[in-house]
Coordinates of C-alpha atoms and ligand atoms in Angstrom, one line a residue:
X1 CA 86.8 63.1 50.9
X2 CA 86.9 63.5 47.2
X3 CA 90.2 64.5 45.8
X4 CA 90.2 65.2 42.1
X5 CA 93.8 64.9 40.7
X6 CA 97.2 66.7 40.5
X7 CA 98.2 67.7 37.3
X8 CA 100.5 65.5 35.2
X9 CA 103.3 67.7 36.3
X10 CA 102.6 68.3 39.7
X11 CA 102.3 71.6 39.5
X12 CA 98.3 72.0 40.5
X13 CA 96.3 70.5 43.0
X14 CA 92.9 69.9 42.2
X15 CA 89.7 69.7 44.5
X16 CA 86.6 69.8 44.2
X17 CA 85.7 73.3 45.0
X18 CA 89.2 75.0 43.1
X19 CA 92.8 74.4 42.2
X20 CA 96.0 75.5 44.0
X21 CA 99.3 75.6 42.5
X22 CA 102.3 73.7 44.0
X23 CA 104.9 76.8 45.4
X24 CA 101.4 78.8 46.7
X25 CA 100.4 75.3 48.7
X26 CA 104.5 75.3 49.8
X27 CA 104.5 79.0 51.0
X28 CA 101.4 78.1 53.0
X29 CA 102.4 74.9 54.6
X30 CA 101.2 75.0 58.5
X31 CA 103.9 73.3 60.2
X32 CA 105.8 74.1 62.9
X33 CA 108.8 74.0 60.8
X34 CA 107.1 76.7 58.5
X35 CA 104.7 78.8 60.6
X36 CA 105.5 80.1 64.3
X37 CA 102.6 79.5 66.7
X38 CA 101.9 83.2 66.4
X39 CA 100.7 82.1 63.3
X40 CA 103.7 84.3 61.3
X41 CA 105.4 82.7 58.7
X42 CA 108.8 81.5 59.5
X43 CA 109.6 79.8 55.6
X44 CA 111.1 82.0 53.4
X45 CA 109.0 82.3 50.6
X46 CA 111.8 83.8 48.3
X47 CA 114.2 80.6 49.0
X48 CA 111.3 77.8 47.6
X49 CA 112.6 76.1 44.6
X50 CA 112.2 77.1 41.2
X51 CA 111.1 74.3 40.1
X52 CA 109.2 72.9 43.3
X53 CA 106.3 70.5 42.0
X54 CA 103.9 68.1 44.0
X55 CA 104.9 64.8 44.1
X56 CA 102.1 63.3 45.5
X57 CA 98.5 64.2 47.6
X58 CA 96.1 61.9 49.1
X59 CA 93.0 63.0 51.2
X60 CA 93.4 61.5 54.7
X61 CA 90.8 62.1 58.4
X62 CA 89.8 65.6 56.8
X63 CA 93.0 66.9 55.9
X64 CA 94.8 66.7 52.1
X65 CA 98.3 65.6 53.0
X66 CA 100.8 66.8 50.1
X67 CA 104.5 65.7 49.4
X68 CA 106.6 68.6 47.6
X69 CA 109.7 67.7 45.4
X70 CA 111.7 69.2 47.7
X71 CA 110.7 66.7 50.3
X72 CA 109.0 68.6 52.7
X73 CA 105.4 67.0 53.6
X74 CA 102.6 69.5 54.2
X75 CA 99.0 68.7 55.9
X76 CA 96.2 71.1 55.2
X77 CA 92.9 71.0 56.6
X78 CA 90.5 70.8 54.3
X79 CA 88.0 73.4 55.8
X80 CA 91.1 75.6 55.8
X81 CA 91.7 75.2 52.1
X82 CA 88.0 75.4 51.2
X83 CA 88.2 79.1 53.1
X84 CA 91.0 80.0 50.7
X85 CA 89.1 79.2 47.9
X86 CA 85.9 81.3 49.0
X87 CA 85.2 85.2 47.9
X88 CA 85.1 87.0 51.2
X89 CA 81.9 88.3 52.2
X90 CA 81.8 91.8 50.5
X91 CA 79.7 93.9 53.8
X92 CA 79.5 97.1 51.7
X93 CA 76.3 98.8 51.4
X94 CA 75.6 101.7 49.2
X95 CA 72.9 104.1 50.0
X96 CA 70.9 107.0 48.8
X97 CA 68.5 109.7 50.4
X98 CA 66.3 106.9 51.3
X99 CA 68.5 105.5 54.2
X100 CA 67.3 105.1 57.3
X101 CA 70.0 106.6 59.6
X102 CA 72.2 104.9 61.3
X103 CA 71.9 106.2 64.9
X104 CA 73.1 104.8 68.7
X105 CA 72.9 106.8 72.2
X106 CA 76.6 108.0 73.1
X107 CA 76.4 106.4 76.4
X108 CA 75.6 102.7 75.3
X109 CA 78.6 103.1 72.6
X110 CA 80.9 104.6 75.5
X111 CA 80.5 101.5 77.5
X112 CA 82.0 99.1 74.5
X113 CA 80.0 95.8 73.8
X114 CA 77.2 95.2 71.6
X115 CA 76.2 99.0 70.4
X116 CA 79.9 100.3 70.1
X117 CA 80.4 96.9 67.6
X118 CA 76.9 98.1 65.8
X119 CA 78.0 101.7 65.5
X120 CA 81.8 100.3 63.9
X121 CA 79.9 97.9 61.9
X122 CA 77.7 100.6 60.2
X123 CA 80.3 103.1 59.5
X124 CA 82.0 100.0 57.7
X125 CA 79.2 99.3 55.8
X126 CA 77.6 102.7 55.1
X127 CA 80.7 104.9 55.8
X128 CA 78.9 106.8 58.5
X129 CA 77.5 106.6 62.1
X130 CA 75.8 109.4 64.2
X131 CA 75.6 109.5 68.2
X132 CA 73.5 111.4 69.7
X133 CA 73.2 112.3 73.7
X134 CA 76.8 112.7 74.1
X135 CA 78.4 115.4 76.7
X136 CA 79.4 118.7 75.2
X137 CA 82.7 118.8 77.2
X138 CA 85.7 120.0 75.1
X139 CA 87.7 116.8 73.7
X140 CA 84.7 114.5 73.7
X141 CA 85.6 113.8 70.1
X142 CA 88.9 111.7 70.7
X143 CA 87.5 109.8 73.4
X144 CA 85.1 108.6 71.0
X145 CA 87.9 108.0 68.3
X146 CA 89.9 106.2 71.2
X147 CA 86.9 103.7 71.9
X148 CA 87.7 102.2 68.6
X149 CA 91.2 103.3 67.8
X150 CA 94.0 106.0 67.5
X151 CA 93.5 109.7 67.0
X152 CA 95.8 111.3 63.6
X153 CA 97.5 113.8 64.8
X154 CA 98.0 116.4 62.0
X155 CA 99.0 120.7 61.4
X156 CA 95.6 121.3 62.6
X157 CA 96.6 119.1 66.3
X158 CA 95.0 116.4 67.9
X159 CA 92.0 117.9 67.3
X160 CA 90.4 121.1 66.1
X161 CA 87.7 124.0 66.5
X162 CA 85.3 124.6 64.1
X163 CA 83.6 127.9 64.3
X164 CA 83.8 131.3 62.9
X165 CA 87.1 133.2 63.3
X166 CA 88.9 136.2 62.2
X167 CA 90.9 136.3 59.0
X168 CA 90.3 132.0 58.6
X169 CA 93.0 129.7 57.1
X170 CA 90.5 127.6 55.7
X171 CA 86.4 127.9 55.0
X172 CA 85.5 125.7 57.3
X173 CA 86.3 128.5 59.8
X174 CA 84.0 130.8 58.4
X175 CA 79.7 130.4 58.7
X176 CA 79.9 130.1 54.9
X177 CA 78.1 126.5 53.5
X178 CA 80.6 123.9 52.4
X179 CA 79.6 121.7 49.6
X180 CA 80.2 117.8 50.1
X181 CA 84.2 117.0 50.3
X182 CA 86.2 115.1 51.7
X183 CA 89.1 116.8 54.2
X184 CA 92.3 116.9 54.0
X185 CA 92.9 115.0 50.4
X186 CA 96.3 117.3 50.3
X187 CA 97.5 114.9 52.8
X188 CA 99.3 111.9 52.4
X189 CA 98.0 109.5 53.1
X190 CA 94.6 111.4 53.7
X191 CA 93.0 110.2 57.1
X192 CA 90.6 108.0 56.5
X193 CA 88.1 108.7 59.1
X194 CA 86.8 112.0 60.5
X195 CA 84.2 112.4 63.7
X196 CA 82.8 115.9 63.9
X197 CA 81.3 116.5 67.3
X198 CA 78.9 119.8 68.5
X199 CA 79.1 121.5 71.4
X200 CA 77.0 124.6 70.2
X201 CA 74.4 125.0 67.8
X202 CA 73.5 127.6 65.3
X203 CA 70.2 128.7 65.5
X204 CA 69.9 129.5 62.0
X205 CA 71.2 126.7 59.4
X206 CA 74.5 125.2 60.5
X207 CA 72.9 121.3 59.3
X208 CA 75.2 119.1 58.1
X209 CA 75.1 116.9 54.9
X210 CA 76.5 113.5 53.6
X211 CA 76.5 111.3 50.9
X212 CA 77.7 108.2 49.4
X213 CA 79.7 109.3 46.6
X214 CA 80.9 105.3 46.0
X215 CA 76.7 105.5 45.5
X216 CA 76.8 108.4 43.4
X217 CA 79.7 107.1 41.2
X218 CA 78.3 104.0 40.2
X219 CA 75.2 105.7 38.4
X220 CA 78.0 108.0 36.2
X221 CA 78.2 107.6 32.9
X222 CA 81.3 105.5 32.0
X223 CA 83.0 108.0 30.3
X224 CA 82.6 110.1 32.9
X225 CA 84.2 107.3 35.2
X226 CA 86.8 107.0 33.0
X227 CA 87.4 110.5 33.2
X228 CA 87.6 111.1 36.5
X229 CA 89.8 107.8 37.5
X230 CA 92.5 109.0 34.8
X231 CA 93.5 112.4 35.3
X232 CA 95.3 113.2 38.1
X233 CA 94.7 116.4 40.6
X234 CA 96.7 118.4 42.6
X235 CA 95.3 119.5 46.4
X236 CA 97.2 121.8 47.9
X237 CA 96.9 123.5 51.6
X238 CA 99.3 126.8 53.0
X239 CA 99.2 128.8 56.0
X240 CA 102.1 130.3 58.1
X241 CA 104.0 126.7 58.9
X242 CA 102.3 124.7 56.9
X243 CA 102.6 123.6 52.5
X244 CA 101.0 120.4 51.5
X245 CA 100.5 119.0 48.6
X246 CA 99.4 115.7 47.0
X247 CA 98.4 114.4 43.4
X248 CA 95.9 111.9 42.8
X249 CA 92.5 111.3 40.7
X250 CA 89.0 112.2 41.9
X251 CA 88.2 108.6 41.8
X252 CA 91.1 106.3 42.7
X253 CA 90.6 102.4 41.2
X254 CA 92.3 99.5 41.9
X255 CA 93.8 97.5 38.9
X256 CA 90.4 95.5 38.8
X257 CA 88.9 99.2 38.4
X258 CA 86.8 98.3 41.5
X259 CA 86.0 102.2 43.3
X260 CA 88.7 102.1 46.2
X261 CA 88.7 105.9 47.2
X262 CA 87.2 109.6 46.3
X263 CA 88.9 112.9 46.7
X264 CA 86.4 115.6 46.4
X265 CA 87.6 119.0 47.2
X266 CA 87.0 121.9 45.5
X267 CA 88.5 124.8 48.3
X268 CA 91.6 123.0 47.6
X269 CA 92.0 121.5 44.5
X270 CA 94.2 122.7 41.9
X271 CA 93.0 121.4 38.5
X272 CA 96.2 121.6 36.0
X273 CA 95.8 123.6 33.2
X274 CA 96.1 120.3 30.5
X275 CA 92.9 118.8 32.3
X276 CA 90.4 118.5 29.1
X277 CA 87.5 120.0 28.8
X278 CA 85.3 116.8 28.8
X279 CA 87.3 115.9 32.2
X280 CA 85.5 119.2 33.4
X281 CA 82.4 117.9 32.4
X282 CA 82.6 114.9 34.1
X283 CA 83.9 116.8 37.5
X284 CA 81.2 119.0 37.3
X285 CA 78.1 116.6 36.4
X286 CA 79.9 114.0 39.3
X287 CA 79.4 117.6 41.4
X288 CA 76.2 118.2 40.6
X289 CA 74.8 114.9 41.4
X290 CA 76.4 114.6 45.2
X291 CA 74.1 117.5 46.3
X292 CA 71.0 115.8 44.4
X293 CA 68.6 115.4 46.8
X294 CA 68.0 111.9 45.8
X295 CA 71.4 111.1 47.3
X296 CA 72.0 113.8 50.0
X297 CA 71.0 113.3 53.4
X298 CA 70.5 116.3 56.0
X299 CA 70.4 116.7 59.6
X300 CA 71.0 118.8 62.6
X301 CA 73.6 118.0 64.4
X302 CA 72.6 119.2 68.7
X303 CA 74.7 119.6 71.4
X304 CA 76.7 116.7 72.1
X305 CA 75.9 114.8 69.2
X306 CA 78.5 113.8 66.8
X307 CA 79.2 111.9 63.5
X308 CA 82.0 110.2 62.2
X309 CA 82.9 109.5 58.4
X310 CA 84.5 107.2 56.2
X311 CA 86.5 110.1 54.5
X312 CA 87.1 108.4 51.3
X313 CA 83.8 107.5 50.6
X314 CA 81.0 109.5 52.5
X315 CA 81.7 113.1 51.6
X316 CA 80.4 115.9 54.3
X317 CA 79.4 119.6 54.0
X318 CA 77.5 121.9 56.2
X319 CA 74.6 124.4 55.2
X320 CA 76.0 128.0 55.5
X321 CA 74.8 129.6 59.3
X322 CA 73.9 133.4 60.1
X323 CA 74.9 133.4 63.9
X324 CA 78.3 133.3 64.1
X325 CA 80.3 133.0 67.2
X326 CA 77.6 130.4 68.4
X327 CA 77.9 127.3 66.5
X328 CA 81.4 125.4 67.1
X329 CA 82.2 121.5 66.7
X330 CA 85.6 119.4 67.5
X331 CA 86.4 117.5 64.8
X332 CA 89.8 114.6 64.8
X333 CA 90.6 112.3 62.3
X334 CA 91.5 108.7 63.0
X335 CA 92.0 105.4 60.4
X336 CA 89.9 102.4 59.2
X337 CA 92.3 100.1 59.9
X338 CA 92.1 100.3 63.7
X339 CA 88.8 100.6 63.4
X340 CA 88.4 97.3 61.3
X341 CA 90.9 95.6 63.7
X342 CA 88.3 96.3 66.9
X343 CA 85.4 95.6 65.1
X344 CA 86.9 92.0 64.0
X345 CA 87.8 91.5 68.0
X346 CA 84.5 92.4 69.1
X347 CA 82.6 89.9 66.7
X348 CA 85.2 87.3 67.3
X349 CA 84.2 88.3 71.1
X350 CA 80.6 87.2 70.4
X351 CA 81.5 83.7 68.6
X352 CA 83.8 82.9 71.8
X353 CA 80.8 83.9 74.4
X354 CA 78.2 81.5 72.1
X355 CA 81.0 78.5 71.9
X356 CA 82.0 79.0 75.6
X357 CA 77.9 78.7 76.5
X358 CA 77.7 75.2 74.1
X359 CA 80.8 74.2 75.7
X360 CA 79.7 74.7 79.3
X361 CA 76.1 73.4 79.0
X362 CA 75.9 71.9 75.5
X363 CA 76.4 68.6 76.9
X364 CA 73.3 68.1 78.5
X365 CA 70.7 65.6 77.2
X366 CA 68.2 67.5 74.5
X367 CA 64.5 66.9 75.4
X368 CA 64.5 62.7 75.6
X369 CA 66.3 62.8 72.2
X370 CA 69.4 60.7 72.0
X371 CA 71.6 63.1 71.5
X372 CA 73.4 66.0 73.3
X373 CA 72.4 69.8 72.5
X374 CA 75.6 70.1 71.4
X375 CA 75.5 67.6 68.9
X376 CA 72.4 68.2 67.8
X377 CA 73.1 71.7 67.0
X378 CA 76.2 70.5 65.2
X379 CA 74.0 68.0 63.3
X380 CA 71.7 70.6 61.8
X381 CA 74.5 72.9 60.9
X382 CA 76.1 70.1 59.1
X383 CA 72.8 69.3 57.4
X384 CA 72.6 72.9 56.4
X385 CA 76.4 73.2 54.9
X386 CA 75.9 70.0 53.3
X387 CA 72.6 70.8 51.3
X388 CA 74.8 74.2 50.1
X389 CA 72.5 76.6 52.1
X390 CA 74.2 80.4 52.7
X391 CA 76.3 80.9 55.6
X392 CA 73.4 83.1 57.5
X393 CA 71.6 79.7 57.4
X394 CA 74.2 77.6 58.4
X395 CA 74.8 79.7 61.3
X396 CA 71.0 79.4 62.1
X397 CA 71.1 75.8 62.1
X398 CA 73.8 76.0 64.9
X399 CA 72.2 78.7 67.1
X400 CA 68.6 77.6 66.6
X401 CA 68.2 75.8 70.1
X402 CA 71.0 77.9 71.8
X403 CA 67.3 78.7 73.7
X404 CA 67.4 76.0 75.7
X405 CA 71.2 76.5 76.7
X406 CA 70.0 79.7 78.3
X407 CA 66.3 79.7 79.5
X408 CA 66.0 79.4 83.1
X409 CA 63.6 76.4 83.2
X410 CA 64.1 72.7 84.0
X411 CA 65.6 70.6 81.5
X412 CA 62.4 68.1 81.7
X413 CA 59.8 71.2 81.0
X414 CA 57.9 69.5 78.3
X415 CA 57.3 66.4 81.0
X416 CA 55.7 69.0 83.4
X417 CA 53.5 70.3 80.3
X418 CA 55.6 73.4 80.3
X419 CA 56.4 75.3 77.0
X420 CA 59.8 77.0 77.4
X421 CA 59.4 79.3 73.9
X422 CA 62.9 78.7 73.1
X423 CA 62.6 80.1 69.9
X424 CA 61.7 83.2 71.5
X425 CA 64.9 82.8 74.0
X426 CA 66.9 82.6 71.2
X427 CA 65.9 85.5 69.3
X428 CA 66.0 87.6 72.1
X429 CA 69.7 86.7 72.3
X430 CA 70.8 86.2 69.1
X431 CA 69.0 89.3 67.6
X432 CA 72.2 91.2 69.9
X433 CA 74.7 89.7 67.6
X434 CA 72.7 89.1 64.4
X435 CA 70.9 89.9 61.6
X436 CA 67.3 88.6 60.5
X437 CA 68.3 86.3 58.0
X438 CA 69.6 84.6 60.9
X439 CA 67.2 84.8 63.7
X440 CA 63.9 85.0 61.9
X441 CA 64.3 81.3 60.3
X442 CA 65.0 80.3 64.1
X443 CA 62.0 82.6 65.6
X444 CA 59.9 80.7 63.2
X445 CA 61.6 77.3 63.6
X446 CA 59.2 76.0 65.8
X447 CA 56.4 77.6 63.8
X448 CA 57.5 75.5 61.0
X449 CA 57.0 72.4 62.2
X450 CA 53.0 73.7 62.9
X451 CA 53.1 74.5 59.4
X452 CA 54.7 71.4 58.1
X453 CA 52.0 69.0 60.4
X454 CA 49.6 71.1 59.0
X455 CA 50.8 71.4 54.7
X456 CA 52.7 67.4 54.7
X457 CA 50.6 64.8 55.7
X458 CA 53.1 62.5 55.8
X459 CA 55.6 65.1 57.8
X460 CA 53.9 64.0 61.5
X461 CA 55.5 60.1 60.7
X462 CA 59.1 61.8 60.4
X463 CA 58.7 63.7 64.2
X464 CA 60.6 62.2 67.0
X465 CA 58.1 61.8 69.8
X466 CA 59.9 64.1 72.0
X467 CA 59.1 66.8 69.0
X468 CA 55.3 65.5 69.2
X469 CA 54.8 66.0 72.7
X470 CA 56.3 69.8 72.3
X471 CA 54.1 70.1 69.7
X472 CA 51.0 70.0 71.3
X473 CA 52.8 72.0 74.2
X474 CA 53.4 74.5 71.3
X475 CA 50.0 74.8 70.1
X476 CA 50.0 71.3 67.6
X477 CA 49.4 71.9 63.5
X478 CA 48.2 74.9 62.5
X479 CA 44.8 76.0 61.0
X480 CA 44.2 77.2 57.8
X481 CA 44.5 81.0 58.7
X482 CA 47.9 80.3 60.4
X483 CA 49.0 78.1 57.2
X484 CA 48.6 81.9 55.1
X485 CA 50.0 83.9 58.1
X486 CA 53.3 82.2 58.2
X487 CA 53.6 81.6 54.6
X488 CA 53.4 85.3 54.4
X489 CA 56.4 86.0 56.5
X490 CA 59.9 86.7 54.2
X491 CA 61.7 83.9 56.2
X492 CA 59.1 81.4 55.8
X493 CA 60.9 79.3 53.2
X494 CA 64.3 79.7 55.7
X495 CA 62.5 78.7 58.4
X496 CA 61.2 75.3 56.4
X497 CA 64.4 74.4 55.3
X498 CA 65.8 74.9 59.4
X499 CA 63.2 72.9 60.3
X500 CA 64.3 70.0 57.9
X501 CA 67.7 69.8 58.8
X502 CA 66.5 70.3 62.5
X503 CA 64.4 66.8 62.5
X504 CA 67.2 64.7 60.8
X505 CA 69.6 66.0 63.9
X506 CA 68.9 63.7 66.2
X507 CA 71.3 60.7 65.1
X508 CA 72.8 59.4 68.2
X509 CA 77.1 59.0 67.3
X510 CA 77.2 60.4 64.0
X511 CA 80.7 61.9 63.2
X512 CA 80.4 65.5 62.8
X513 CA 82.5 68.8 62.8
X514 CA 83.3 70.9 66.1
X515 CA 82.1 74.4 66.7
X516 CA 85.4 75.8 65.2
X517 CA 84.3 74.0 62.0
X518 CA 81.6 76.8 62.0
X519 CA 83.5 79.9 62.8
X520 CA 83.9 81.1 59.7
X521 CA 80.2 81.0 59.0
X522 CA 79.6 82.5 62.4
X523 CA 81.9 85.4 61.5
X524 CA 80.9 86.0 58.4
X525 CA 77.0 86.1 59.7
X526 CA 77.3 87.9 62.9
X527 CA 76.5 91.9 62.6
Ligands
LIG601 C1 85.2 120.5 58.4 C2 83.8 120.6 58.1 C3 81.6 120.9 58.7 C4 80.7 121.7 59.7 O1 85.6 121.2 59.4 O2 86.0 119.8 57.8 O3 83.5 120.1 57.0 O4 79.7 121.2 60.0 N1 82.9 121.1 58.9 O5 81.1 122.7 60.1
LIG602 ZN1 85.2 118.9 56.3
LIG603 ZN1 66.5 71.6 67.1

């Protein structure tokens, strides 16, 4: 492996894809002497050296083994370093009016698995989630928060009624509209989720609204930004037993001034009398443009449906209802983090099924070629990594014959003149745990190499001639019209470059990574 140099002091470590300083590669040696096998750090990081340098590094079986001036010898993996020096995947999506709603049946959620990981992931990614189909029992609404995490208990209990009552401590018990806000910003910290469910409806009005003020925010004028981010507000909510009170700006930023938050209340804001008039400008243009209709979106919410909210980022509000007495919801709040924490379990659930399946019958001989499934897979996704391609690629490389790990027909099918369409396996499968740019490429994979006999005269020569007798099994080059028709399709060009690194995977002992090499890429692919 190339290693590019160490400074002349020793204090950096260079490689080719960044540079690591001496006492950050010491506080992350892996040893046993320095990390538990929990994986929790057992070196002090405040006792290294002062002036700890490197005194040597050499790149040795995959792994950059360093010797400190202190004499401690570390030995990183190299995939492991190249992960440090990587931006996470950023799975944010901002959205408008145009969205299309991100919807899943209560029942399928209730029983964990594949929808309840699609309904965490969207509410990650958009800030929101609805179910729909749900019971109207009483308490519904923290069994749903418990499916992913733990309820926030606050003044208001474990959870609370919202309908129309006498002499109400707070709008939201009235039938009055709310505008979009988030709850609860006089708390500290303010919950960061809230799920809203409906057990009775209003007949007349009673929708709900939402929008993505982290959407909203980014089309304000800078000024206005700057505005808002500065100048502290004060929230403040009193009843009988109950003063709270916290300060912060309408738009918190971290010190990047990257959007990390929005408090949007006006029932209970307290604006201090020093706030300048162009901060009121800004407040109220940011206010006008959340209920645009370009941003907001609108629904009904029935009986037993429910939705849950990022609460810093997704703001809520309800159109005002004339029936009152009838409509009433349960609403909790709960917390991102525990909702992150089963989201990450559940795709890391996935990745161990799909590595347990290449374990357990990834050995087999592929189709007369001389290699195993197994390596073959790992072949392509090696081709893939090493031609730079994006992770959703890389990940199809390794999943794009996973068909024949689970179709039900004999391995020698082709021999019997039997077409398994294990593209078709695949996608069925894979399109549970991912996304398009994933599983169209490998839908089309096969399709690709009927396009490629058909476009590359000389591509026919390259085919193994197990891949020639499956071609003709598949349905051999394709005509003209089929040429257009597939170059049409948005993953055409993904589907090309699969099939390239798919043919050059058949070398029988070539050295390669093992599936773990390819978690990363697996993780930061899956849905
Ligand atoms: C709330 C709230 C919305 C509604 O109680 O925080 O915003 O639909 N209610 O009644
Ligand atoms: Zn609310
Ligand atoms: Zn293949």
């Amino acid at each position: 492996m190339p290693l590019e140099s160490i400074s002349a002091d020793g204090s950096i470590l260079r490689v080719p894809w960044g540079s690591f300083h001496a006492v950050w590669l010491r506080d992350n040696c892996p040893c046993s002497e320095c990390r538990h096998e929990s994986g929790q750090r057992l070196l002090d990081s405040v006792a290294i050296e002062d002036d700890l340098a490197l005194a040597s590094a050499r790149a040795h079986d995959g792994s950059i083994v360093a010797v400190f001036t202190d004499g401690h010898e570390s030995r990183f993996d190299a995939d492991w370093l190249r992960a440090r020096g990587a931006e996470p995947r950023r799975r944010r999506t901002l959205w408008d009016a145009r969205i299309d709603l991100p919807i899943e049946r209560f029942d399928e959620v209730a029983a964990g698995g594949e929808a309840l990981r699609r309904w965490l992931a969207a509410v990650d990614e958009l800030g929101f989630a609805i179910l729909t189909g749900g019971p109207t029992e009483p308490g519904t609404v923290t069994r749903v928060a418990e499916l992913f995490g733990f309820v926030r208990e606050t003044n208001y209990g474990r959870l609370f009624d919202v309908r129309s009552v006498v002499n109400p401590a707070n709008l939201a018990f009235t039938g009055l509209s709310l505008g979009p806000h988030s709850d609860n910003p006089y708390r500290d910290p303010t919950p960061t989720l809230q799920l809203l469910h409906c057990l009775a409806s209003s007949a007349g009005g009673g929708e709900n609204t939402l929008v993505d003020a982290f959407r909203v925010a980014r089309d304000l004028d800078p000024e206005s930004f700057a505005l808002l981010a500065h100048y502290p507000l004060r929230f403040r909510y009193r009843d009988d037993e109950t003063e709270l009170e916290a300060e912060r700006p309408v738009l918190s930023v971290d010190v990047c001034g990257e959007l990390q938050g929005v408090h949007f209340n006006t029932r209970s804001a307290e604006p201090a009398p020093s706030l300048p008039r162009e901060w009121y400008d800004a407040y109220r243009a940011f206010g006008r443009a959340l209920v645009a209709p370009e941003y907001q979106i609108r629904f009904k919410l029935e009986p037993g449906d429910l939705f849950i909210v990022d609460n810093l980022r997704v703001l809520h509000g309800r159109t005002g209802y004339t029936d009152a007495g009838r409509r009433h919801l349960q609403g909790c709040y709960a917390d991102r983090d525990g909702l992150r924490s089963r989201l990450a379990v559940l795709r890391r659930g996935a990745i161990d099924e799909i590595f347990r399946t290449f374990r357990e019958r990834g050995a087999g001989a592929y189709l007369g070629e001389p290699v195993s499934i197994a390596e073959h897979s790992l072949q392509s996704a090696h081709a893939a990594e090493r031609d730079g391609a994006r992770v959703t690629l890389v990940a199809a490389a390794l999943l794009h014959d996973y068909g024949h790990l689970i179709h039900e027909l004999p391995e020698d099918s082709a021999e019997q003149g039997i077409d398994s369409r294990h593209e078709d396996v695949a996608h069925a499968f894979l399109a549970r745990h991912f996304g398009p740019e994933v599983v169209e490429p490998i839908r089309l994979h096969v399709a690709a190499k009927r396009y490629l006999c058909a476009v590359d005269p000389f591509y026919v020569d390259e085919l193994s001639s197990a891949s020639i007798l499956s071609l003709y099994l598949q349905g051999g080059p394709y005509n003209q019209r089929e040429v257009k028709e597939f170059e049409a399709s948005p993953h055409a060009e993904d589907a090309v470059r699969l099939r390239r690194y798919d043919d050059a995977a058949k070398v029988a002992g070539a050295v390669m990574p093992d599936f773990e090499h390819f978690r990363p890429a697996l993780e930061a692919a899956v849905r």
